Amino acid sequence: MSNYFNNYFSLIDEKCKSIDYQELILVSELADKANKDGGKIIIVGNGGSAAIASHVSIDFTKAAGMRAISFNESSLITCLSNDYGYENWVARALEFYADKNDLVFLISSSGQSKNITNGARQAKEMGLSTVTLSGFSSDNELRTLGDLNLWIDSAQYNVVEVVHQTWILSIIDYIISNK
């Protein structure tokens, strides 16, 4: 049994380190630019990725001193899904809430969630800086839609989500360390 956990944590460690650290620095620079230009950080995901969005939006605000929000309010999601279709609720939320200097993080483990990919298209149409986080297939749709696209080579939801959260939290800690 302990061998399972040793292998599991070794896999997490390997996947966390699989990114070019320069990409994490570039994301932190986008966040810093949005903050300096009066923008905010908007973070959106589904399921576990929504929980990550909620967690890291608070850390961007409280710990890094940057305005950040996540679209996790049930009334917002259900209203926009009911009126515009679930696949369009993120795009419509961006239309309603995003401003020109904002930075948008869009998280989808598979990179195929239509609400998230449509949100990425909307962000691009609005000229917003966009960071995507995805996993699973290297040719997933979301991975082609951001200014920076952070991808993890894994098809295990929990591994993808843990690594996504770790990467974003490392970006926040990097920002804090450079203040």
C-alpha positions as protocol buffer text, in pm:
chain_id: "A"
residue {
  index: 1
  type: MET
  ca { x: 0 y: 0 z: 0 }
}
residue {
  index: 2
  type: SER
  ca { x: 277 y: 248 z: 82 }
}
residue {
  index: 3
  type: ASN
  ca { x: 423 y: 174 z: -263 }
}
residue {
  index: 4
  type: TYR
  ca { x: 100 y: 305 z: -419 }
}
residue {
  index: 5
  type: PHE
  ca { x: 134 y: 639 z: -240 }
}
residue {
  index: 6
  type: ASN
  ca { x: 505 y: 663 z: -314 }
}
residue {
  index: 7
  type: ASN
  ca { x: 431 y: 613 z: -685 }
}
residue {
  index: 8
  type: TYR
  ca { x: 135 y: 851 z: -674 }
}
residue {
  index: 9
  type: PHE
  ca { x: 329 y: 1134 z: -512 }
}
residue {
  index: 10
  type: SER
  ca { x: 624 y: 1073 z: -743 }
}
residue {
  index: 11
  type: LEU
  ca { x: 383 y: 1111 z: -1037 }
}
residue {
  index: 12
  type: ILE
  ca { x: 244 y: 1438 z: -895 }
}
residue {
  index: 13
  type: ASP
  ca { x: 598 y: 1567 z: -844 }
}
residue {
  index: 14
  type: GLU
  ca { x: 698 y: 1468 z: -1198 }
}
residue {
  index: 15
  type: LYS
  ca { x: 390 y: 1635 z: -1350 }
}
residue {
  index: 16
  type: CYS
  ca { x: 432 y: 1953 z: -1144 }
}
residue {
  index: 17
  type: LYS
  ca { x: 787 y: 1985 z: -1273 }
}
residue {
  index: 18
  type: SER
  ca { x: 692 y: 1903 z: -1634 }
}
residue {
  index: 19
  type: ILE
  ca { x: 623 y: 2266 z: -1721 }
}
residue {
  index: 20
  type: ASP
  ca { x: 878 y: 2511 z: -1851 }
}
residue {
  index: 21
  type: TYR
  ca { x: 907 y: 2745 z: -1550 }
}
residue {
  index: 22
  type: GLN
  ca { x: 934 y: 3040 z: -1789 }
}
residue {
  index: 23
  type: GLU
  ca { x: 566 y: 2985 z: -1869 }
}
residue {
  index: 24
  type: LEU
  ca { x: 479 y: 3031 z: -1501 }
}
residue {
  index: 25
  type: ILE
  ca { x: 683 y: 3352 z: -1496 }
}
residue {
  index: 26
  type: LEU
  ca { x: 499 y: 3476 z: -1807 }
}
residue {
  index: 27
  type: VAL
  ca { x: 163 y: 3408 z: -1638 }
}
residue {
  index: 28
  type: SER
  ca { x: 277 y: 3602 z: -1332 }
}
residue {
  index: 29
  type: GLU
  ca { x: 376 y: 3890 z: -1560 }
}
residue {
  index: 30
  type: LEU
  ca { x: 30 y: 3888 z: -1721 }
}
residue {
  index: 31
  type: ALA
  ca { x: -129 y: 3899 z: -1374 }
}
residue {
  index: 32
  type: ASP
  ca { x: 100 y: 4183 z: -1270 }
}
residue {
  index: 33
  type: LYS
  ca { x: 18 y: 4376 z: -1588 }
}
residue {
  index: 34
  type: ALA
  ca { x: -355 y: 4332 z: -1539 }
}
residue {
  index: 35
  type: ASN
  ca { x: -321 y: 4453 z: -1181 }
}
residue {
  index: 36
  type: LYS
  ca { x: -107 y: 4756 z: -1272 }
}
residue {
  index: 37
  type: ASP
  ca { x: -345 y: 4849 z: -1556 }
}
residue {
  index: 38
  type: GLY
  ca { x: -645 y: 4849 z: -1320 }
}
residue {
  index: 39
  type: GLY
  ca { x: -779 y: 4513 z: -1435 }
}
residue {
  index: 40
  type: LYS
  ca { x: -881 y: 4212 z: -1237 }
}
residue {
  index: 41
  type: ILE
  ca { x: -822 y: 3840 z: -1265 }
}
residue {
  index: 42
  type: ILE
  ca { x: -1121 y: 3625 z: -1359 }
}
residue {
  index: 43
  type: ILE
  ca { x: -1090 y: 3251 z: -1300 }
}
residue {
  index: 44
  type: VAL
  ca { x: -1344 y: 2995 z: -1424 }
}
residue {
  index: 45
  type: GLY
  ca { x: -1367 y: 2616 z: -1421 }
}
residue {
  index: 46
  type: ASN
  ca { x: -1612 y: 2326 z: -1388 }
}
residue {
  index: 47
  type: GLY
  ca { x: -1642 y: 2085 z: -1097 }
}
residue {
  index: 48
  type: GLY
  ca { x: -1305 y: 2041 z: -925 }
}
residue {
  index: 49
  type: SER
  ca { x: -1165 y: 2314 z: -1149 }
}
residue {
  index: 50
  type: ALA
  ca { x: -1437 y: 2549 z: -1020 }
}
residue {
  index: 51
  type: ALA
  ca { x: -1322 y: 2472 z: -667 }
}
residue {
  index: 52
  type: ILE
  ca { x: -966 y: 2555 z: -773 }
}
residue {
  index: 53
  type: ALA
  ca { x: -1090 y: 2880 z: -930 }
}
residue {
  index: 54
  type: SER
  ca { x: -1264 y: 2974 z: -607 }
}
residue {
  index: 55
  type: HIS
  ca { x: -960 y: 2893 z: -394 }
}
residue {
  index: 56
  type: VAL
  ca { x: -699 y: 3071 z: -604 }
}
residue {
  index: 57
  type: SER
  ca { x: -914 y: 3379 z: -665 }
}
residue {
  index: 58
  type: ILE
  ca { x: -915 y: 3440 z: -290 }
}
residue {
  index: 59
  type: ASP
  ca { x: -537 y: 3387 z: -273 }
}
residue {
  index: 60
  type: PHE
  ca { x: -475 y: 3629 z: -561 }
}
residue {
  index: 61
  type: THR
  ca { x: -678 y: 3889 z: -371 }
}
residue {
  index: 62
  type: LYS
  ca { x: -582 y: 3829 z: -10 }
}
residue {
  index: 63
  type: ALA
  ca { x: -222 y: 3710 z: -41 }
}
residue {
  index: 64
  type: ALA
  ca { x: -103 y: 3876 z: -363 }
}
residue {
  index: 65
  type: GLY
  ca { x: -310 y: 4195 z: -331 }
}
residue {
  index: 66
  type: MET
  ca { x: -468 y: 4161 z: -676 }
}
residue {
  index: 67
  type: ARG
  ca { x: -839 y: 4190 z: -747 }
}
residue {
  index: 68
  type: ALA
  ca { x: -967 y: 3849 z: -852 }
}
residue {
  index: 69
  type: ILE
  ca { x: -1304 y: 3681 z: -889 }
}
residue {
  index: 70
  type: SER
  ca { x: -1437 y: 3341 z: -984 }
}
residue {
  index: 71
  type: PHE
  ca { x: -1771 y: 3276 z: -1145 }
}
residue {
  index: 72
  type: ASN
  ca { x: -1902 y: 3021 z: -896 }
}
residue {
  index: 73
  type: GLU
  ca { x: -2229 y: 3177 z: -784 }
}
residue {
  index: 74
  type: SER
  ca { x: -2510 y: 2929 z: -843 }
}
residue {
  index: 75
  type: SER
  ca { x: -2756 y: 3205 z: -935 }
}
residue {
  index: 76
  type: LEU
  ca { x: -2519 y: 3342 z: -1200 }
}
residue {
  index: 77
  type: ILE
  ca { x: -2446 y: 3000 z: -1350 }
}
residue {
  index: 78
  type: THR
  ca { x: -2807 y: 2879 z: -1349 }
}
residue {
  index: 79
  type: CYS
  ca { x: -2950 y: 3208 z: -1478 }
}
residue {
  index: 80
  type: LEU
  ca { x: -2707 y: 3238 z: -1767 }
}
residue {
  index: 81
  type: SER
  ca { x: -2729 y: 2865 z: -1844 }
}
residue {
  index: 82
  type: ASN
  ca { x: -3107 y: 2880 z: -1847 }
}
residue {
  index: 83
  type: ASP
  ca { x: -3121 y: 3190 z: -2066 }
}
residue {
  index: 84
  type: TYR
  ca { x: -2829 y: 3123 z: -2304 }
}
residue {
  index: 85
  type: GLY
  ca { x: -2750 y: 2750 z: -2273 }
}
residue {
  index: 86
  type: TYR
  ca { x: -2492 y: 2587 z: -2049 }
}
residue {
  index: 87
  type: GLU
  ca { x: -2232 y: 2592 z: -2325 }
}
residue {
  index: 88
  type: ASN
  ca { x: -2259 y: 2974 z: -2341 }
}
residue {
  index: 89
  type: TRP
  ca { x: -2280 y: 3080 z: -1977 }
}
residue {
  index: 90
  type: VAL
  ca { x: -1906 y: 3157 z: -1937 }
}
residue {
  index: 91
  type: ALA
  ca { x: -1898 y: 3364 z: -2256 }
}
residue {
  index: 92
  type: ARG
  ca { x: -2203 y: 3561 z: -2142 }
}
residue {
  index: 93
  type: ALA
  ca { x: -2060 y: 3611 z: -1793 }
}
residue {
  index: 94
  type: LEU
  ca { x: -1744 y: 3754 z: -1950 }
}
residue {
  index: 95
  type: GLU
  ca { x: -1957 y: 3987 z: -2162 }
}
residue {
  index: 96
  type: PHE
  ca { x: -2130 y: 4112 z: -1848 }
}
residue {
  index: 97
  type: TYR
  ca { x: -1838 y: 4129 z: -1605 }
}
residue {
  index: 98
  type: ALA
  ca { x: -1503 y: 4152 z: -1786 }
}
residue {
  index: 99
  type: ASP
  ca { x: -1324 y: 4479 z: -1848 }
}
residue {
  index: 100
  type: LYS
  ca { x: -1058 y: 4554 z: -2107 }
}
residue {
  index: 101
  type: ASN
  ca { x: -752 y: 4511 z: -1882 }
}
residue {
  index: 102
  type: ASP
  ca { x: -864 y: 4188 z: -1718 }
}
residue {
  index: 103
  type: LEU
  ca { x: -678 y: 3859 z: -1725 }
}
residue {
  index: 104
  type: VAL
  ca { x: -890 y: 3545 z: -1765 }
}
residue {
  index: 105
  type: PHE
  ca { x: -791 y: 3198 z: -1645 }
}
residue {
  index: 106
  type: LEU
  ca { x: -999 y: 2917 z: -1796 }
}
residue {
  index: 107
  type: ILE
  ca { x: -955 y: 2570 z: -1646 }
}
residue {
  index: 108
  type: SER
  ca { x: -1077 y: 2243 z: -1796 }
}
residue {
  index: 109
  type: SER
  ca { x: -912 y: 1911 z: -1718 }
}
residue {
  index: 110
  type: SER
  ca { x: -1010 y: 1768 z: -2057 }
}
residue {
  index: 111
  type: GLY
  ca { x: -981 y: 2095 z: -2247 }
}
residue {
  index: 112
  type: GLN
  ca { x: -1306 y: 2003 z: -2422 }
}
residue {
  index: 113
  type: SER
  ca { x: -1570 y: 2165 z: -2197 }
}
residue {
  index: 114
  type: LYS
  ca { x: -1784 y: 2372 z: -2434 }
}
residue {
  index: 115
  type: ASN
  ca { x: -1868 y: 2638 z: -2177 }
}
residue {
  index: 116
  type: ILE
  ca { x: -1495 y: 2691 z: -2114 }
}
residue {
  index: 117
  type: THR
  ca { x: -1387 y: 2684 z: -2480 }
}
residue {
  index: 118
  type: ASN
  ca { x: -1668 y: 2923 z: -2573 }
}
residue {
  index: 119
  type: GLY
  ca { x: -1551 y: 3145 z: -2287 }
}
residue {
  index: 120
  type: ALA
  ca { x: -1199 y: 3141 z: -2432 }
}
residue {
  index: 121
  type: ARG
  ca { x: -1333 y: 3248 z: -2771 }
}
residue {
  index: 122
  type: GLN
  ca { x: -1531 y: 3528 z: -2606 }
}
residue {
  index: 123
  type: ALA
  ca { x: -1224 y: 3644 z: -2412 }
}
residue {
  index: 124
  type: LYS
  ca { x: -1024 y: 3653 z: -2735 }
}
residue {
  index: 125
  type: GLU
  ca { x: -1303 y: 3846 z: -2911 }
}
residue {
  index: 126
  type: MET
  ca { x: -1299 y: 4098 z: -2626 }
}
residue {
  index: 127
  type: GLY
  ca { x: -920 y: 4133 z: -2648 }
}
residue {
  index: 128
  type: LEU
  ca { x: -865 y: 3994 z: -2297 }
}
residue {
  index: 129
  type: SER
  ca { x: -541 y: 3826 z: -2200 }
}
residue {
  index: 130
  type: THR
  ca { x: -620 y: 3459 z: -2148 }
}
residue {
  index: 131
  type: VAL
  ca { x: -444 y: 3173 z: -1973 }
}
residue {
  index: 132
  type: THR
  ca { x: -579 y: 2821 z: -2022 }
}
residue {
  index: 133
  type: LEU
  ca { x: -509 y: 2519 z: -1809 }
}
residue {
  index: 134
  type: SER
  ca { x: -590 y: 2175 z: -1945 }
}
residue {
  index: 135
  type: GLY
  ca { x: -478 y: 1814 z: -1952 }
}
residue {
  index: 136
  type: PHE
  ca { x: -570 y: 1490 z: -2123 }
}
residue {
  index: 137
  type: SER
  ca { x: -508 y: 1503 z: -2499 }
}
residue {
  index: 138
  type: SER
  ca { x: -229 y: 1730 z: -2622 }
}
residue {
  index: 139
  type: ASP
  ca { x: -455 y: 1846 z: -2905 }
}
residue {
  index: 140
  type: ASN
  ca { x: -750 y: 1947 z: -2687 }
}
residue {
  index: 141
  type: GLU
  ca { x: -940 y: 2249 z: -2810 }
}
residue {
  index: 142
  type: LEU
  ca { x: -880 y: 2475 z: -2510 }
}
residue {
  index: 143
  type: ARG
  ca { x: -505 y: 2443 z: -2549 }
}
residue {
  index: 144
  type: THR
  ca { x: -527 y: 2635 z: -2879 }
}
residue {
  index: 145
  type: LEU
  ca { x: -731 y: 2928 z: -2749 }
}
residue {
  index: 146
  type: GLY
  ca { x: -525 y: 3114 z: -2491 }
}
residue {
  index: 147
  type: ASP
  ca { x: -237 y: 3358 z: -2498 }
}
residue {
  index: 148
  type: LEU
  ca { x: -61 y: 3111 z: -2269 }
}
residue {
  index: 149
  type: ASN
  ca { x: -173 y: 2750 z: -2253 }
}
residue {
  index: 150
  type: LEU
  ca { x: -58 y: 2539 z: -1959 }
}
residue {
  index: 151
  type: TRP
  ca { x: -105 y: 2170 z: -2031 }
}
residue {
  index: 152
  type: ILE
  ca { x: -36 y: 1859 z: -1828 }
}
residue {
  index: 153
  type: ASP
  ca { x: 22 y: 1525 z: -1993 }
}
residue {
  index: 154
  type: SER
  ca { x: -219 y: 1315 z: -1787 }
}
residue {
  index: 155
  type: ALA
  ca { x: -569 y: 1177 z: -1828 }
}
residue {
  index: 156
  type: GLN
  ca { x: -627 y: 1132 z: -1454 }
}
residue {
  index: 157
  type: TYR
  ca { x: -863 y: 1401 z: -1326 }
}
residue {
  index: 158
  type: ASN
  ca { x: -715 y: 1421 z: -977 }
}
residue {
  index: 159
  type: VAL
  ca { x: -360 y: 1441 z: -1106 }
}
residue {
  index: 160
  type: VAL
  ca { x: -453 y: 1714 z: -1355 }
}
residue {
  index: 161
  type: GLU
  ca { x: -644 y: 1914 z: -1093 }
}
residue {
  index: 162
  type: VAL
  ca { x: -372 y: 1887 z: -827 }
}
residue {
  index: 163
  type: VAL
  ca { x: -109 y: 2003 z: -1075 }
}
residue {
  index: 164
  type: HIS
  ca { x: -324 y: 2290 z: -1206 }
}
residue {
  index: 165
  type: GLN
  ca { x: -383 y: 2412 z: -852 }
}
residue {
  index: 166
  type: THR
  ca { x: -14 y: 2375 z: -764 }
}
residue {
  index: 167
  type: TRP
  ca { x: 94 y: 2570 z: -1072 }
}
residue {
  index: 168
  type: ILE
  ca { x: -145 y: 2858 z: -1002 }
}
residue {
  index: 169
  type: LEU
  ca { x: -55 y: 2869 z: -633 }
}
residue {
  index: 170
  type: SER
  ca { x: 315 y: 2870 z: -726 }
}
residue {
  index: 171
  type: ILE
  ca { x: 245 y: 3170 z: -952 }
}
residue {
  index: 172
  type: ILE
  ca { x: 77 y: 3350 z: -662 }
}
residue {
  index: 173
  type: ASP
  ca { x: 368 y: 3273 z: -430 }
}
residue {
  index: 174
  type: TYR
  ca { x: 612 y: 3390 z: -699 }
}
residue {
  index: 175
  type: ILE
  ca { x: 423 y: 3720 z: -728 }
}
residue {
  index: 176
  type: ILE
  ca { x: 431 y: 3762 z: -350 }
}
residue {
  index: 177
  type: SER
  ca { x: 804 y: 3685 z: -334 }
}
residue {
  index: 178
  type: ASN
  ca { x: 877 y: 3956 z: -593 }
}
residue {
  index: 179
  type: LYS
  ca { x: 692 y: 4239 z: -417 }
}
